[in-house]
């Protein structure tokens, strides 16, 4: 990974044309020029020239970014804002006197403890059937000011829409082509809701792939996005230590995990990191030749996560017996983006709401996506719309849950 100073030339390339403002979701929601890459590059220019220094204030401007990289795709100078901002945040950690409390809060140690607590709480919550209760009484919870909204948002992640697939296989004993894939479950499947993982195992159960699990930790995306490379490298080392057998693929069901695992090679000299990055593929890469048929003539739309590299739109268009609706800005950021939604809650909600409104107006039955954070982003948008409307709204669903719960497979061609 390049250092902040290595991006000097690229930062100078910014001509201040302002074209990035037309696509930046944070700028559109705030009209704050410091929120878009043009403004951030002006600040970083000042730092490179020695006129400004990295401070908490500067960091808060750098944090005004979802990392969607829409500006790069639109920038005539082809500047990669996401990489530059991550490197700049890392420089902040290296040069600024970050206080002890902040370091503890932003450590992997605390993050892991938090995940375990959430995992235990979620297990009990579902065991007691509270998820079903909240789902059935959602109209009541939506009327509870402030707290009701957060309960519904949490419940949208925890509630399982359909029961555990009946064809479930954790490890196959008989294989035809003997390809071995290690499944990277990610922290969402592991601690909050394994439904997507169950769906993936169901879909792949007849594909002749030996699937293994290694009890991985989180991929580390929140530390990478925050420029906290020390903690990110700790997670890489832990995950690499879990691999104790040969494999052909590391398989992910989440667009964000997939993109981060492919970057492990840039942060670790361990040759297992290069191997892992090279062998990381999406479940979609394995099933793109399967023929899926929807159980009903559903109207489907997609939300393409910012980190998705697979052609999700085309995949969903090819689901038979369903109607694909092309909703405007389906590839635009949902506004959630992990810690961005916590640090900049109001802006995040505004972006999510405007995105959800387009799906609402399109009248689709499902909005299909491939990242749990995007599910949350769209759900928070729909919650803000629902408080003013009583008509039915689209269901936000992970692609693999849709395929396992609402489709059948007609032919498998690997
Ligand atoms: S589009 Fe590119 S060159 Fe133009 S202002 Fe934005 S970052 Fe600078
Ligand atoms: S990465 Fe996205 S949110 Fe960040 S400055 Fe670029 S367009 Fe705006």
Coordinates of C-alpha atoms and ligand atoms in Angstrom, one line a residue:
X1 CA 0.0 0.0 0.0
X2 CA 1.4 3.4 -1.0
X3 CA 2.0 6.1 1.7
X4 CA 0.2 9.4 1.7
X5 CA 3.3 11.2 0.3
X6 CA 3.4 8.8 -2.6
X7 CA 0.0 10.3 -3.8
X8 CA 1.4 13.9 -4.1
X9 CA 1.5 13.9 -7.8
X10 CA -2.0 12.4 -8.1
X11 CA -3.4 15.0 -5.6
X12 CA -1.9 17.8 -7.7
X13 CA -3.6 16.4 -10.8
X14 CA -7.0 17.7 -9.5
X15 CA -7.9 20.7 -11.7
X16 CA -10.8 21.8 -9.5
X17 CA -13.2 21.3 -12.4
X18 CA -15.9 20.3 -9.9
X19 CA -17.3 17.5 -12.0
X20 CA -17.1 15.1 -9.0
X21 CA -19.8 17.2 -7.3
X22 CA -22.4 15.9 -9.7
X23 CA -21.9 12.3 -8.5
X24 CA -20.8 12.5 -4.9
X25 CA -23.6 11.3 -2.7
X26 CA -22.2 13.2 0.4
X27 CA -21.9 16.4 -1.5
X28 CA -25.5 16.1 -2.9
X29 CA -26.8 15.5 0.6
X30 CA -24.8 18.3 2.3
X31 CA -23.7 20.8 -0.4
X32 CA -20.5 21.0 1.7
X33 CA -17.5 21.5 -0.6
X34 CA -15.2 19.9 1.9
X35 CA -17.3 16.7 1.5
X36 CA -16.4 16.0 -2.1
X37 CA -13.0 14.9 -3.4
X38 CA -12.3 18.4 -4.9
X39 CA -12.5 20.0 -1.4
X40 CA -10.6 17.2 0.2
X41 CA -7.8 17.5 -2.3
X42 CA -7.6 21.2 -1.5
X43 CA -7.1 20.4 2.2
X44 CA -4.6 17.6 1.4
X45 CA -2.7 20.0 -0.9
X46 CA -2.4 22.4 2.0
X47 CA -1.0 19.6 4.2
X48 CA 1.5 18.6 1.5
X49 CA 2.7 22.2 1.2
X50 CA 3.0 22.5 4.9
X51 CA 0.3 25.2 5.3
X52 CA -2.1 22.8 7.2
X53 CA -1.5 19.9 9.6
X54 CA -3.4 16.7 10.3
X55 CA -5.9 17.5 13.1
X56 CA -9.1 15.9 14.3
X57 CA -11.0 18.5 12.3
X58 CA -9.2 17.5 9.1
X59 CA -9.9 13.8 9.9
X60 CA -13.6 14.6 10.3
X61 CA -13.6 16.1 6.8
X62 CA -11.8 13.0 5.4
X63 CA -14.4 10.9 7.1
X64 CA -17.1 12.7 5.2
X65 CA -16.9 10.1 2.5
X66 CA -18.6 6.7 1.9
X67 CA -15.7 5.4 -0.1
X68 CA -18.1 4.8 -3.0
X69 CA -15.5 6.0 -5.6
X70 CA -18.2 7.4 -7.9
X71 CA -15.9 10.4 -8.2
X72 CA -13.1 8.4 -9.7
X73 CA -15.4 7.0 -12.4
X74 CA -16.4 10.6 -13.3
X75 CA -13.1 12.4 -12.8
X76 CA -11.3 13.5 -16.1
X77 CA -8.0 13.1 -14.3
X78 CA -8.9 9.6 -13.2
X79 CA -7.9 10.3 -9.5
X80 CA -8.6 7.4 -7.1
X81 CA -10.1 9.3 -4.2
X82 CA -10.8 6.2 -2.1
X83 CA -7.1 5.1 -2.0
X84 CA -5.8 8.6 -1.3
X85 CA -8.2 9.2 1.5
X86 CA -7.4 5.9 3.2
X87 CA -3.7 6.7 2.9
X88 CA -4.3 10.2 4.3
X89 CA -6.2 8.8 7.3
X90 CA -3.4 6.5 8.0
X91 CA -1.0 9.5 8.0
X92 CA -3.3 11.1 10.6
X93 CA -2.9 8.0 12.8
X94 CA 0.9 8.1 12.4
X95 CA 1.5 11.9 12.9
X96 CA -1.4 13.1 15.1
X97 CA -1.4 12.5 18.9
X98 CA -4.4 10.3 18.9
X99 CA -5.5 10.0 22.5
X100 CA -5.5 6.7 24.4
X101 CA -9.3 6.4 24.7
X102 CA -9.7 6.9 21.0
X103 CA -7.0 4.2 20.3
X104 CA -8.7 1.7 22.6
X105 CA -12.2 2.4 21.1
X106 CA -10.9 2.0 17.6
X107 CA -8.9 -1.2 18.4
X108 CA -9.6 -4.7 17.0
X109 CA -9.7 -5.9 20.6
X110 CA -12.7 -3.8 21.5
X111 CA -14.3 -4.4 18.1
X112 CA -14.1 -8.2 18.6
X113 CA -15.6 -8.0 22.2
X114 CA -18.4 -5.9 20.7
X115 CA -19.1 -8.5 18.0
X116 CA -19.2 -11.3 20.6
X117 CA -21.7 -9.3 22.7
X118 CA -23.8 -8.6 19.7
X119 CA -23.6 -12.3 18.7
X120 CA -24.8 -13.5 22.2
X121 CA -27.5 -10.9 22.3
X122 CA -28.7 -11.8 18.8
X123 CA -28.7 -15.5 19.6
X124 CA -30.9 -14.9 22.6
X125 CA -33.1 -12.5 20.7
X126 CA -33.8 -15.0 18.0
X127 CA -34.1 -18.0 20.4
X128 CA -36.9 -16.1 22.3
X129 CA -38.6 -15.4 19.0
X130 CA -38.4 -11.6 19.5
X131 CA -37.4 -11.2 15.8
X132 CA -40.7 -12.7 14.7
X133 CA -42.7 -10.7 17.2
X134 CA -41.1 -7.4 16.1
X135 CA -41.6 -8.3 12.5
X136 CA -45.3 -9.0 13.1
X137 CA -45.8 -5.8 15.1
X138 CA -43.6 -3.6 12.9
X139 CA -46.4 -1.1 12.3
X140 CA -46.5 -0.5 16.1
X141 CA -42.7 -0.1 16.4
X142 CA -42.6 2.3 13.6
X143 CA -44.8 4.6 15.7
X144 CA -42.3 4.6 18.6
X145 CA -40.2 7.8 18.3
X146 CA -36.4 7.3 17.9
X147 CA -36.0 3.9 19.5
X148 CA -38.6 2.1 17.4
X149 CA -36.7 3.0 14.2
X150 CA -33.4 1.4 15.6
X151 CA -35.3 -1.7 16.8
X152 CA -36.8 -2.2 13.3
X153 CA -33.4 -1.6 11.6
X154 CA -31.7 -4.2 13.9
X155 CA -34.6 -6.6 13.3
X156 CA -34.3 -6.3 9.5
X157 CA -30.8 -7.9 9.9
X158 CA -31.7 -10.5 12.5
X159 CA -35.1 -11.7 11.2
X160 CA -34.9 -14.8 8.9
X161 CA -37.4 -14.4 6.2
X162 CA -37.6 -18.1 5.4
X163 CA -36.7 -21.2 7.4
X164 CA -33.3 -22.9 7.2
X165 CA -32.9 -24.6 3.9
X166 CA -33.7 -28.3 4.1
X167 CA -30.8 -29.3 1.8
X168 CA -28.0 -28.2 4.1
X169 CA -24.5 -29.6 3.9
X170 CA -21.6 -28.4 6.0
X171 CA -19.0 -30.6 4.4
X172 CA -19.5 -33.0 1.5
X173 CA -18.0 -36.5 1.7
X174 CA -18.3 -37.4 -2.0
X175 CA -16.9 -35.2 -4.7
X176 CA -16.7 -35.4 -8.4
X177 CA -14.3 -32.7 -9.5
X178 CA -12.5 -32.3 -6.2
X179 CA -12.3 -28.5 -6.1
X180 CA -11.9 -27.3 -2.6
X181 CA -13.3 -23.9 -1.4
X182 CA -12.8 -22.4 1.9
X183 CA -15.9 -20.3 2.8
X184 CA -15.1 -16.9 4.3
X185 CA -18.3 -16.3 6.3
X186 CA -17.5 -12.7 7.4
X187 CA -18.7 -11.2 10.7
X188 CA -22.2 -10.7 9.6
X189 CA -22.9 -14.4 8.9
X190 CA -20.9 -15.4 12.0
X191 CA -22.3 -13.1 14.6
X192 CA -25.6 -11.7 13.4
X193 CA -27.5 -13.9 11.0
X194 CA -26.2 -17.0 9.2
X195 CA -29.1 -17.1 6.8
X196 CA -27.1 -16.0 3.8
X197 CA -24.4 -18.6 4.6
X198 CA -27.1 -21.3 4.8
X199 CA -28.5 -20.2 1.5
X200 CA -25.0 -20.3 -0.2
X201 CA -24.5 -23.9 1.2
X202 CA -27.9 -24.9 -0.1
X203 CA -27.2 -23.5 -3.6
X204 CA -23.8 -25.1 -3.8
X205 CA -24.7 -28.4 -2.2
X206 CA -24.9 -30.1 -5.6
X207 CA -22.1 -28.3 -7.4
X208 CA -19.4 -30.8 -6.6
X209 CA -17.4 -28.4 -4.5
X210 CA -16.0 -29.4 -1.2
X211 CA -16.8 -26.5 1.2
X212 CA -14.8 -25.9 4.3
X213 CA -15.1 -23.4 7.1
X214 CA -12.2 -22.1 9.2
X215 CA -13.8 -19.9 11.8
X216 CA -12.4 -16.6 10.3
X217 CA -12.7 -13.2 11.9
X218 CA -14.1 -10.1 10.2
X219 CA -12.3 -9.2 6.9
X220 CA -11.3 -5.9 8.5
X221 CA -13.0 -3.5 6.2
X222 CA -13.8 -0.9 8.9
X223 CA -10.2 -0.6 9.9
X224 CA -9.0 -0.5 6.3
X225 CA -11.5 2.3 5.4
X226 CA -10.5 4.2 8.6
X227 CA -6.8 4.1 7.6
X228 CA -6.1 2.2 10.8
X229 CA -3.5 -0.1 9.1
X230 CA -2.0 -1.4 12.4
X231 CA -5.3 -3.0 13.5
X232 CA -6.1 -4.1 9.9
X233 CA -2.7 -6.0 9.7
X234 CA -3.6 -7.7 13.0
X235 CA -6.8 -9.1 11.5
X236 CA -4.9 -10.2 8.4
X237 CA -2.5 -12.2 10.5
X238 CA -5.3 -13.8 12.5
X239 CA -7.2 -14.8 9.4
X240 CA -4.1 -16.2 7.7
X241 CA -3.3 -18.3 10.8
X242 CA -6.6 -20.1 10.4
X243 CA -5.7 -21.6 7.0
X244 CA -4.2 -25.0 7.7
X245 CA -5.0 -27.0 4.5
X246 CA -4.7 -26.7 0.7
X247 CA -7.6 -25.0 -1.2
X248 CA -8.5 -23.9 -4.7
X249 CA -10.7 -20.9 -3.7
X250 CA -11.6 -18.6 -0.9
X251 CA -15.3 -18.1 -1.4
X252 CA -17.2 -15.0 -0.3
X253 CA -20.9 -14.1 -0.4
X254 CA -20.3 -10.4 0.3
X255 CA -19.0 -7.9 -2.2
X256 CA -17.2 -5.9 0.5
X257 CA -15.4 -9.0 2.1
X258 CA -14.4 -10.0 -1.4
X259 CA -12.8 -6.7 -2.2
X260 CA -10.9 -6.5 1.1
X261 CA -9.5 -10.1 0.9
X262 CA -8.1 -9.3 -2.5
X263 CA -6.2 -6.4 -0.8
X264 CA -4.5 -8.6 1.9
X265 CA -1.5 -9.1 -0.4
X266 CA -0.8 -5.3 -0.3
X267 CA -0.6 -5.3 3.5
X268 CA 1.3 -8.5 4.4
X269 CA 4.5 -9.9 3.1
X270 CA 3.3 -13.4 4.2
X271 CA 3.1 -15.5 1.1
X272 CA -0.2 -16.9 2.3
X273 CA -1.6 -13.4 1.9
X274 CA -0.7 -13.3 -1.8
X275 CA -2.2 -16.8 -2.2
X276 CA -5.4 -15.9 -0.4
X277 CA -5.9 -12.7 -2.5
X278 CA -5.3 -14.6 -5.7
X279 CA -7.7 -17.3 -4.8
X280 CA -10.5 -15.1 -3.5
X281 CA -13.6 -15.4 -5.7
X282 CA -17.3 -14.6 -5.2
X283 CA -20.0 -17.3 -5.0
X284 CA -21.3 -15.6 -8.1
X285 CA -18.2 -16.6 -10.0
X286 CA -19.1 -20.2 -9.3
X287 CA -22.8 -20.1 -10.0
X288 CA -23.0 -17.7 -13.0
X289 CA -23.9 -20.6 -15.3
X290 CA -26.7 -22.0 -13.1
X291 CA -30.2 -21.5 -14.4
X292 CA -32.4 -20.0 -11.7
X293 CA -36.2 -19.8 -12.1
X294 CA -38.3 -17.6 -9.8
X295 CA -41.3 -19.3 -8.1
X296 CA -43.5 -16.3 -9.1
X297 CA -43.5 -13.5 -11.6
X298 CA -41.7 -11.1 -9.2
X299 CA -40.7 -7.6 -10.1
X300 CA -37.0 -7.4 -9.3
X301 CA -34.5 -4.5 -9.0
X302 CA -30.9 -4.5 -7.9
X303 CA -28.8 -2.3 -5.7
X304 CA -25.2 -2.8 -6.8
X305 CA -22.8 -2.4 -3.9
X306 CA -19.9 0.0 -4.4
X307 CA -17.5 -2.9 -4.0
X308 CA -19.2 -5.3 -6.3
X309 CA -17.1 -6.3 -9.3
X310 CA -19.4 -9.0 -10.6
X311 CA -22.1 -8.0 -13.1
X312 CA -25.0 -8.3 -10.6
X313 CA -27.5 -6.5 -12.8
X314 CA -27.1 -9.0 -15.7
X315 CA -27.2 -12.0 -13.3
X316 CA -30.5 -10.9 -11.9
X317 CA -31.9 -10.0 -15.4
X318 CA -31.3 -13.7 -16.3
X319 CA -33.4 -15.1 -13.5
X320 CA -36.3 -16.7 -15.5
X321 CA -40.0 -16.2 -14.7
X322 CA -39.3 -12.8 -13.1
X323 CA -39.5 -9.2 -14.5
X324 CA -36.4 -7.0 -14.1
X325 CA -37.1 -3.4 -13.5
X326 CA -34.2 -1.0 -14.3
X327 CA -34.3 1.5 -11.4
X328 CA -32.4 4.8 -11.8
X329 CA -29.1 5.0 -10.0
X330 CA -29.1 1.3 -9.0
X331 CA -25.3 1.5 -8.8
X332 CA -25.2 4.6 -6.6
X333 CA -24.1 4.4 -3.0
X334 CA -26.8 3.4 -0.4
X335 CA -25.2 5.8 2.1
X336 CA -24.5 3.3 4.9
X337 CA -20.8 2.3 4.4
X338 CA -20.1 0.9 7.9
X339 CA -18.8 3.5 10.3
X340 CA -19.8 6.4 8.0
X341 CA -23.5 5.8 9.1
X342 CA -22.4 6.0 12.7
X343 CA -20.2 9.0 12.4
X344 CA -22.4 10.9 10.0
X345 CA -25.9 9.5 10.8
X346 CA -28.0 12.4 9.4
X347 CA -26.2 12.5 6.1
X348 CA -26.3 8.7 5.8
X349 CA -30.0 8.7 6.4
X350 CA -30.6 11.4 3.8
X351 CA -28.6 9.5 1.1
X352 CA -30.4 6.2 2.0
X353 CA -33.8 7.8 1.9
X354 CA -33.4 9.4 -1.6
X355 CA -32.1 6.0 -2.9
X356 CA -34.9 4.0 -1.3
X357 CA -37.5 6.4 -2.7
X358 CA -36.6 5.4 -6.3
X359 CA -37.2 1.8 -5.5
X360 CA -40.4 2.7 -3.7
X361 CA -41.7 4.6 -6.7
X362 CA -40.8 1.8 -9.1
X363 CA -43.2 -0.7 -7.5
X364 CA -40.8 -3.6 -7.4
X365 CA -41.3 -6.6 -5.1
X366 CA -37.6 -7.1 -4.2
X367 CA -34.5 -5.0 -4.2
X368 CA -31.6 -7.5 -4.5
X369 CA -28.1 -6.8 -3.3
X370 CA -24.9 -8.6 -2.2
X371 CA -23.7 -6.8 0.9
X372 CA -25.3 -6.8 4.4
X373 CA -24.3 -3.1 5.0
X374 CA -26.2 -2.2 1.8
X375 CA -29.3 -4.1 3.2
X376 CA -29.0 -1.9 6.3
X377 CA -28.6 1.3 4.1
X378 CA -31.7 0.5 2.1
X379 CA -33.7 -0.5 5.1
X380 CA -32.9 2.7 6.9
X381 CA -34.1 4.6 3.8
X382 CA -37.3 2.7 3.6
X383 CA -38.0 3.2 7.4
X384 CA -37.8 7.0 6.8
X385 CA -40.2 6.8 3.9
X386 CA -42.5 4.3 5.6
X387 CA -43.1 6.7 8.5
X388 CA -45.1 8.9 6.0
X389 CA -46.6 6.1 3.8
X390 CA -48.8 3.1 4.5
X391 CA -48.5 1.3 1.1
X392 CA -46.5 -1.8 0.7
X393 CA -42.8 -1.3 0.0
X394 CA -40.2 -3.5 -1.7
X395 CA -38.4 -6.2 0.4
X396 CA -34.7 -5.7 0.6
X397 CA -33.0 -9.1 0.3
X398 CA -29.5 -10.6 -0.2
X399 CA -29.2 -12.3 -3.6
X400 CA -28.4 -15.7 -2.2
X401 CA -31.4 -15.6 0.2
X402 CA -33.6 -14.8 -2.8
X403 CA -32.1 -17.6 -4.9
X404 CA -32.4 -20.2 -2.1
X405 CA -35.8 -19.0 -0.8
X406 CA -37.7 -17.9 -3.9
X407 CA -36.2 -19.8 -6.9
X408 CA -35.4 -23.3 -8.1
X409 CA -32.3 -24.4 -10.0
X410 CA -33.1 -25.9 -13.4
X411 CA -29.6 -26.9 -14.5
X412 CA -26.1 -26.7 -13.0
X413 CA -23.3 -26.1 -15.4
X414 CA -20.0 -25.3 -13.7
Ligands
LIG1 S1 -13.6 15.6 -11.0 FE1 -11.4 15.1 -10.5 S2 -10.2 16.8 -11.3 FE2 -12.3 17.5 -11.2 S3 -12.5 18.5 -9.2 FE3 -13.1 16.4 -8.9 S4 -11.3 15.3 -8.3 FE4 -10.6 17.3 -9.2
LIG2 S1 -15.6 8.3 -2.8 FE1 -17.9 8.7 -3.0 S2 -18.4 9.8 -1.1 FE2 -16.2 9.9 -1.3 S3 -15.7 11.8 -2.3 FE3 -15.8 10.3 -3.9 S4 -18.0 10.3 -4.6 FE4 -17.9 11.4 -2.6

